[in-house]
């Protein structure tokens, strides 16, 4: 049985501000904006090329706004992706790699500035936050691992 990640719920403090960021600034596709009633609104957006969407709004999560960290997007060219985000007015950090050469640690303590020395697939990251402080990572993947 296939099980695919379809939606991630993002805790935000202001749905309109989040919509302006994700749709207006990042350029993600707006799939839906349903103001159901007072205190319950569903906004769904999807990153370009993604099969998984992000939902935010009102009455959707008990998490505090800005507490979701480690969300990850994959890109084929980390330099171009970071430049595009910066050109859209998004504050980015990176490129960087983890000091272990494996995935990435939480926080910034193990970050080594710059691209992976061999530009190895899965080895270079970038990061940004939304207006509430929800943390996103970009990971450069140019060649998928077997079975992926």
JSON list of C-alpha atoms in Angstrom, two decimals:
[
{"chain": "A", "resi": 1, "resn": "UNK", "atom": "CA", "xyz": [0.00, 0.00, 0.00]},
{"chain": "A", "resi": 2, "resn": "UNK", "atom": "CA", "xyz": [1.40, 3.41, -0.96]},
{"chain": "A", "resi": 3, "resn": "UNK", "atom": "CA", "xyz": [1.31, 6.11, 1.69]},
{"chain": "A", "resi": 4, "resn": "UNK", "atom": "CA", "xyz": [2.24, 9.57, 0.51]},
{"chain": "A", "resi": 5, "resn": "UNK", "atom": "CA", "xyz": [2.71, 12.66, 2.62]},
{"chain": "A", "resi": 6, "resn": "UNK", "atom": "CA", "xyz": [-0.02, 14.96, 1.33]},
{"chain": "A", "resi": 7, "resn": "UNK", "atom": "CA", "xyz": [-0.27, 17.92, 3.72]},
{"chain": "A", "resi": 8, "resn": "UNK", "atom": "CA", "xyz": [1.74, 19.59, 6.45]},
{"chain": "A", "resi": 9, "resn": "UNK", "atom": "CA", "xyz": [-0.14, 21.86, 8.89]},
{"chain": "A", "resi": 10, "resn": "UNK", "atom": "CA", "xyz": [1.81, 25.05, 9.58]},
{"chain": "A", "resi": 11, "resn": "UNK", "atom": "CA", "xyz": [1.09, 27.05, 12.74]},
{"chain": "A", "resi": 12, "resn": "UNK", "atom": "CA", "xyz": [0.86, 30.76, 11.91]},
{"chain": "A", "resi": 13, "resn": "UNK", "atom": "CA", "xyz": [-0.35, 33.82, 13.77]},
{"chain": "A", "resi": 14, "resn": "UNK", "atom": "CA", "xyz": [-1.90, 35.63, 10.80]},
{"chain": "A", "resi": 15, "resn": "UNK", "atom": "CA", "xyz": [-3.29, 33.73, 7.81]},
{"chain": "A", "resi": 16, "resn": "UNK", "atom": "CA", "xyz": [-3.25, 36.77, 5.51]},
{"chain": "A", "resi": 17, "resn": "UNK", "atom": "CA", "xyz": [0.39, 37.56, 6.33]},
{"chain": "A", "resi": 18, "resn": "UNK", "atom": "CA", "xyz": [1.34, 33.90, 5.78]},
{"chain": "A", "resi": 19, "resn": "UNK", "atom": "CA", "xyz": [-0.57, 33.84, 2.49]},
{"chain": "A", "resi": 20, "resn": "UNK", "atom": "CA", "xyz": [1.24, 36.98, 1.34]},
{"chain": "A", "resi": 21, "resn": "UNK", "atom": "CA", "xyz": [4.58, 35.36, 2.19]},
{"chain": "A", "resi": 22, "resn": "UNK", "atom": "CA", "xyz": [4.02, 31.90, 0.73]},
{"chain": "A", "resi": 23, "resn": "UNK", "atom": "CA", "xyz": [2.04, 32.94, -2.36]},
{"chain": "A", "resi": 24, "resn": "UNK", "atom": "CA", "xyz": [3.12, 36.53, -2.97]},
{"chain": "A", "resi": 25, "resn": "UNK", "atom": "CA", "xyz": [6.75, 36.38, -1.90]},
{"chain": "A", "resi": 26, "resn": "UNK", "atom": "CA", "xyz": [7.77, 32.74, -2.42]},
{"chain": "A", "resi": 27, "resn": "UNK", "atom": "CA", "xyz": [5.55, 32.24, -5.45]},
{"chain": "A", "resi": 28, "resn": "UNK", "atom": "CA", "xyz": [3.90, 29.05, -4.24]},
{"chain": "A", "resi": 29, "resn": "UNK", "atom": "CA", "xyz": [0.62, 27.99, -5.84]},
{"chain": "A", "resi": 30, "resn": "UNK", "atom": "CA", "xyz": [-2.55, 28.95, -3.97]},
{"chain": "A", "resi": 31, "resn": "UNK", "atom": "CA", "xyz": [-4.75, 25.85, -3.99]},
{"chain": "A", "resi": 32, "resn": "UNK", "atom": "CA", "xyz": [-7.54, 26.96, -1.69]},
{"chain": "A", "resi": 33, "resn": "UNK", "atom": "CA", "xyz": [-8.65, 29.67, 0.70]},
{"chain": "A", "resi": 34, "resn": "UNK", "atom": "CA", "xyz": [-11.77, 28.64, 2.56]},
{"chain": "A", "resi": 35, "resn": "UNK", "atom": "CA", "xyz": [-13.04, 30.97, 5.29]},
{"chain": "A", "resi": 36, "resn": "UNK", "atom": "CA", "xyz": [-15.44, 28.45, 6.83]},
{"chain": "A", "resi": 37, "resn": "UNK", "atom": "CA", "xyz": [-16.62, 30.59, 9.77]},
{"chain": "A", "resi": 38, "resn": "UNK", "atom": "CA", "xyz": [-15.22, 32.86, 12.49]},
{"chain": "A", "resi": 39, "resn": "UNK", "atom": "CA", "xyz": [-12.09, 31.22, 13.86]},
{"chain": "A", "resi": 40, "resn": "UNK", "atom": "CA", "xyz": [-11.88, 28.53, 11.18]},
{"chain": "A", "resi": 41, "resn": "UNK", "atom": "CA", "xyz": [-10.11, 29.18, 7.87]},
{"chain": "A", "resi": 42, "resn": "UNK", "atom": "CA", "xyz": [-8.19, 26.82, 5.62]},
{"chain": "A", "resi": 43, "resn": "UNK", "atom": "CA", "xyz": [-5.50, 28.13, 3.26]},
{"chain": "A", "resi": 44, "resn": "UNK", "atom": "CA", "xyz": [-3.62, 25.56, 1.18]},
{"chain": "A", "resi": 45, "resn": "UNK", "atom": "CA", "xyz": [-0.46, 26.33, -0.81]},
{"chain": "A", "resi": 46, "resn": "UNK", "atom": "CA", "xyz": [1.96, 24.10, -2.70]},
{"chain": "A", "resi": 47, "resn": "UNK", "atom": "CA", "xyz": [5.65, 24.65, -3.48]},
{"chain": "A", "resi": 48, "resn": "UNK", "atom": "CA", "xyz": [6.50, 24.46, -7.19]},
{"chain": "A", "resi": 49, "resn": "UNK", "atom": "CA", "xyz": [6.99, 20.82, -8.24]},
{"chain": "A", "resi": 50, "resn": "UNK", "atom": "CA", "xyz": [5.84, 19.40, -4.91]},
{"chain": "A", "resi": 51, "resn": "UNK", "atom": "CA", "xyz": [3.20, 16.73, -4.39]},
{"chain": "A", "resi": 52, "resn": "UNK", "atom": "CA", "xyz": [2.86, 17.76, -0.73]},
{"chain": "A", "resi": 53, "resn": "UNK", "atom": "CA", "xyz": [0.98, 20.91, 0.21]},
{"chain": "A", "resi": 54, "resn": "UNK", "atom": "CA", "xyz": [1.07, 23.18, 3.23]},
{"chain": "A", "resi": 55, "resn": "UNK", "atom": "CA", "xyz": [-2.08, 24.22, 5.06]},
{"chain": "A", "resi": 56, "resn": "UNK", "atom": "CA", "xyz": [-2.37, 27.13, 7.48]},
{"chain": "A", "resi": 57, "resn": "UNK", "atom": "CA", "xyz": [-5.14, 29.40, 8.61]},
{"chain": "A", "resi": 58, "resn": "UNK", "atom": "CA", "xyz": [-7.23, 29.60, 11.76]},
{"chain": "A", "resi": 59, "resn": "UNK", "atom": "CA", "xyz": [-8.38, 26.84, 14.09]},
{"chain": "A", "resi": 60, "resn": "UNK", "atom": "CA", "xyz": [-6.15, 24.22, 12.45]},
{"chain": "A", "resi": 61, "resn": "UNK", "atom": "CA", "xyz": [-3.37, 23.60, 14.94]},
{"chain": "A", "resi": 62, "resn": "UNK", "atom": "CA", "xyz": [-2.78, 23.68, 18.66]},
{"chain": "A", "resi": 63, "resn": "UNK", "atom": "CA", "xyz": [0.93, 24.39, 18.06]},
{"chain": "A", "resi": 64, "resn": "UNK", "atom": "CA", "xyz": [2.15, 27.88, 18.74]},
{"chain": "A", "resi": 65, "resn": "UNK", "atom": "CA", "xyz": [2.98, 29.95, 15.63]},
{"chain": "A", "resi": 66, "resn": "UNK", "atom": "CA", "xyz": [6.63, 29.70, 14.66]},
{"chain": "A", "resi": 67, "resn": "UNK", "atom": "CA", "xyz": [7.30, 26.39, 16.42]},
{"chain": "A", "resi": 68, "resn": "UNK", "atom": "CA", "xyz": [7.58, 24.14, 13.36]},
{"chain": "A", "resi": 69, "resn": "UNK", "atom": "CA", "xyz": [11.24, 23.68, 12.45]},
{"chain": "A", "resi": 70, "resn": "UNK", "atom": "CA", "xyz": [13.05, 21.34, 10.11]},
{"chain": "A", "resi": 71, "resn": "UNK", "atom": "CA", "xyz": [10.64, 21.47, 7.19]},
{"chain": "A", "resi": 72, "resn": "UNK", "atom": "CA", "xyz": [12.62, 20.55, 4.12]},
{"chain": "A", "resi": 73, "resn": "UNK", "atom": "CA", "xyz": [12.43, 21.31, 0.44]},
{"chain": "A", "resi": 74, "resn": "UNK", "atom": "CA", "xyz": [14.70, 19.67, -2.12]},
{"chain": "A", "resi": 75, "resn": "UNK", "atom": "CA", "xyz": [16.30, 21.55, -5.00]},
{"chain": "A", "resi": 76, "resn": "UNK", "atom": "CA", "xyz": [18.64, 20.56, -7.81]},
{"chain": "A", "resi": 77, "resn": "UNK", "atom": "CA", "xyz": [20.75, 23.75, -7.59]},
{"chain": "A", "resi": 78, "resn": "UNK", "atom": "CA", "xyz": [21.16, 25.19, -4.10]},
{"chain": "A", "resi": 79, "resn": "UNK", "atom": "CA", "xyz": [22.99, 28.31, -5.29]},
{"chain": "A", "resi": 80, "resn": "UNK", "atom": "CA", "xyz": [20.26, 29.21, -7.79]},
{"chain": "A", "resi": 81, "resn": "UNK", "atom": "CA", "xyz": [17.52, 28.44, -5.25]},
{"chain": "A", "resi": 82, "resn": "UNK", "atom": "CA", "xyz": [19.07, 30.65, -2.57]},
{"chain": "A", "resi": 83, "resn": "UNK", "atom": "CA", "xyz": [19.61, 33.44, -5.10]},
{"chain": "A", "resi": 84, "resn": "UNK", "atom": "CA", "xyz": [15.99, 33.23, -6.22]},
{"chain": "A", "resi": 85, "resn": "UNK", "atom": "CA", "xyz": [14.71, 33.37, -2.65]},
{"chain": "A", "resi": 86, "resn": "UNK", "atom": "CA", "xyz": [16.96, 36.34, -1.87]},
{"chain": "A", "resi": 87, "resn": "UNK", "atom": "CA", "xyz": [15.74, 38.12, -5.03]},
{"chain": "A", "resi": 88, "resn": "UNK", "atom": "CA", "xyz": [12.20, 37.71, -3.66]},
{"chain": "A", "resi": 89, "resn": "UNK", "atom": "CA", "xyz": [13.23, 39.47, -0.44]},
{"chain": "A", "resi": 90, "resn": "UNK", "atom": "CA", "xyz": [13.55, 36.32, 1.68]},
{"chain": "A", "resi": 91, "resn": "UNK", "atom": "CA", "xyz": [16.37, 36.29, 4.23]},
{"chain": "A", "resi": 92, "resn": "UNK", "atom": "CA", "xyz": [18.35, 33.12, 3.58]},
{"chain": "A", "resi": 93, "resn": "UNK", "atom": "CA", "xyz": [21.34, 31.45, 5.17]},
{"chain": "A", "resi": 94, "resn": "UNK", "atom": "CA", "xyz": [23.67, 29.22, 3.27]},
{"chain": "A", "resi": 95, "resn": "UNK", "atom": "CA", "xyz": [24.89, 27.46, 1.44]},
{"chain": "A", "resi": 96, "resn": "UNK", "atom": "CA", "xyz": [26.26, 25.31, 4.25]},
{"chain": "A", "resi": 97, "resn": "UNK", "atom": "CA", "xyz": [26.97, 21.70, 5.10]},
{"chain": "A", "resi": 98, "resn": "UNK", "atom": "CA", "xyz": [26.99, 19.79, 8.35]},
{"chain": "A", "resi": 99, "resn": "UNK", "atom": "CA", "xyz": [30.35, 19.19, 10.04]},
{"chain": "A", "resi": 100, "resn": "UNK", "atom": "CA", "xyz": [29.65, 15.45, 10.10]},
{"chain": "A", "resi": 101, "resn": "UNK", "atom": "CA", "xyz": [28.97, 15.26, 6.37]},
{"chain": "A", "resi": 102, "resn": "UNK", "atom": "CA", "xyz": [25.70, 13.50, 7.15]},
{"chain": "A", "resi": 103, "resn": "UNK", "atom": "CA", "xyz": [22.25, 15.06, 7.11]},
{"chain": "A", "resi": 104, "resn": "UNK", "atom": "CA", "xyz": [22.16, 18.16, 9.35]},
{"chain": "A", "resi": 105, "resn": "UNK", "atom": "CA", "xyz": [22.03, 18.93, 13.04]},
{"chain": "A", "resi": 106, "resn": "UNK", "atom": "CA", "xyz": [19.34, 21.04, 14.64]},
{"chain": "A", "resi": 107, "resn": "UNK", "atom": "CA", "xyz": [20.47, 24.58, 15.29]},
{"chain": "A", "resi": 108, "resn": "UNK", "atom": "CA", "xyz": [23.49, 26.24, 13.73]},
{"chain": "A", "resi": 109, "resn": "UNK", "atom": "CA", "xyz": [26.36, 24.84, 15.81]},
{"chain": "A", "resi": 110, "resn": "UNK", "atom": "CA", "xyz": [27.49, 22.23, 13.31]},
{"chain": "A", "resi": 111, "resn": "UNK", "atom": "CA", "xyz": [27.15, 24.30, 10.17]},
{"chain": "A", "resi": 112, "resn": "UNK", "atom": "CA", "xyz": [30.19, 24.69, 7.94]},
{"chain": "A", "resi": 113, "resn": "UNK", "atom": "CA", "xyz": [29.83, 27.61, 5.51]},
{"chain": "A", "resi": 114, "resn": "UNK", "atom": "CA", "xyz": [29.94, 26.82, 1.81]},
{"chain": "A", "resi": 115, "resn": "UNK", "atom": "CA", "xyz": [29.01, 24.08, -0.60]},
{"chain": "A", "resi": 116, "resn": "UNK", "atom": "CA", "xyz": [29.89, 20.46, 0.03]},
{"chain": "A", "resi": 117, "resn": "UNK", "atom": "CA", "xyz": [33.51, 20.16, -1.21]},
{"chain": "A", "resi": 118, "resn": "UNK", "atom": "CA", "xyz": [32.55, 17.60, -3.87]},
{"chain": "A", "resi": 119, "resn": "UNK", "atom": "CA", "xyz": [29.11, 19.14, -4.41]},
{"chain": "A", "resi": 120, "resn": "UNK", "atom": "CA", "xyz": [27.82, 15.72, -3.40]},
{"chain": "A", "resi": 121, "resn": "UNK", "atom": "CA", "xyz": [24.13, 15.12, -3.72]},
{"chain": "A", "resi": 122, "resn": "UNK", "atom": "CA", "xyz": [22.39, 15.46, -0.31]},
{"chain": "A", "resi": 123, "resn": "UNK", "atom": "CA", "xyz": [25.42, 17.36, 1.06]},
{"chain": "A", "resi": 124, "resn": "UNK", "atom": "CA", "xyz": [24.55, 21.07, 0.87]},
{"chain": "A", "resi": 125, "resn": "UNK", "atom": "CA", "xyz": [21.81, 23.02, 2.61]},
{"chain": "A", "resi": 126, "resn": "UNK", "atom": "CA", "xyz": [20.27, 26.45, 2.88]},
{"chain": "A", "resi": 127, "resn": "UNK", "atom": "CA", "xyz": [17.67, 27.81, 5.28]},
{"chain": "A", "resi": 128, "resn": "UNK", "atom": "CA", "xyz": [14.99, 30.47, 5.71]},
{"chain": "A", "resi": 129, "resn": "UNK", "atom": "CA", "xyz": [12.11, 31.27, 8.03]},
{"chain": "A", "resi": 130, "resn": "UNK", "atom": "CA", "xyz": [8.59, 32.47, 7.43]},
{"chain": "A", "resi": 131, "resn": "UNK", "atom": "CA", "xyz": [7.31, 35.65, 9.16]},
{"chain": "A", "resi": 132, "resn": "UNK", "atom": "CA", "xyz": [6.32, 33.64, 12.27]},
{"chain": "A", "resi": 133, "resn": "UNK", "atom": "CA", "xyz": [9.70, 31.90, 12.54]},
{"chain": "A", "resi": 134, "resn": "UNK", "atom": "CA", "xyz": [8.72, 28.49, 11.17]},
{"chain": "A", "resi": 135, "resn": "UNK", "atom": "CA", "xyz": [12.01, 27.10, 9.87]},
{"chain": "A", "resi": 136, "resn": "UNK", "atom": "CA", "xyz": [12.58, 25.72, 6.40]},
{"chain": "A", "resi": 137, "resn": "UNK", "atom": "CA", "xyz": [15.63, 24.00, 4.93]},
{"chain": "A", "resi": 138, "resn": "UNK", "atom": "CA", "xyz": [16.65, 23.49, 1.34]},
{"chain": "A", "resi": 139, "resn": "UNK", "atom": "CA", "xyz": [18.73, 20.43, 0.49]},
{"chain": "A", "resi": 140, "resn": "UNK", "atom": "CA", "xyz": [20.52, 20.05, -2.82]},
{"chain": "A", "resi": 141, "resn": "UNK", "atom": "CA", "xyz": [19.84, 16.68, -4.42]},
{"chain": "A", "resi": 142, "resn": "UNK", "atom": "CA", "xyz": [21.25, 16.17, -7.88]},
{"chain": "A", "resi": 143, "resn": "UNK", "atom": "CA", "xyz": [21.23, 12.37, -7.91]},
{"chain": "A", "resi": 144, "resn": "UNK", "atom": "CA", "xyz": [18.83, 10.31, -5.84]},
{"chain": "A", "resi": 145, "resn": "UNK", "atom": "CA", "xyz": [20.04, 7.49, -3.63]},
{"chain": "A", "resi": 146, "resn": "UNK", "atom": "CA", "xyz": [19.07, 4.00, -4.88]},
{"chain": "A", "resi": 147, "resn": "UNK", "atom": "CA", "xyz": [15.44, 3.13, -4.26]},
{"chain": "A", "resi": 148, "resn": "UNK", "atom": "CA", "xyz": [14.33, 6.74, -4.02]}
]
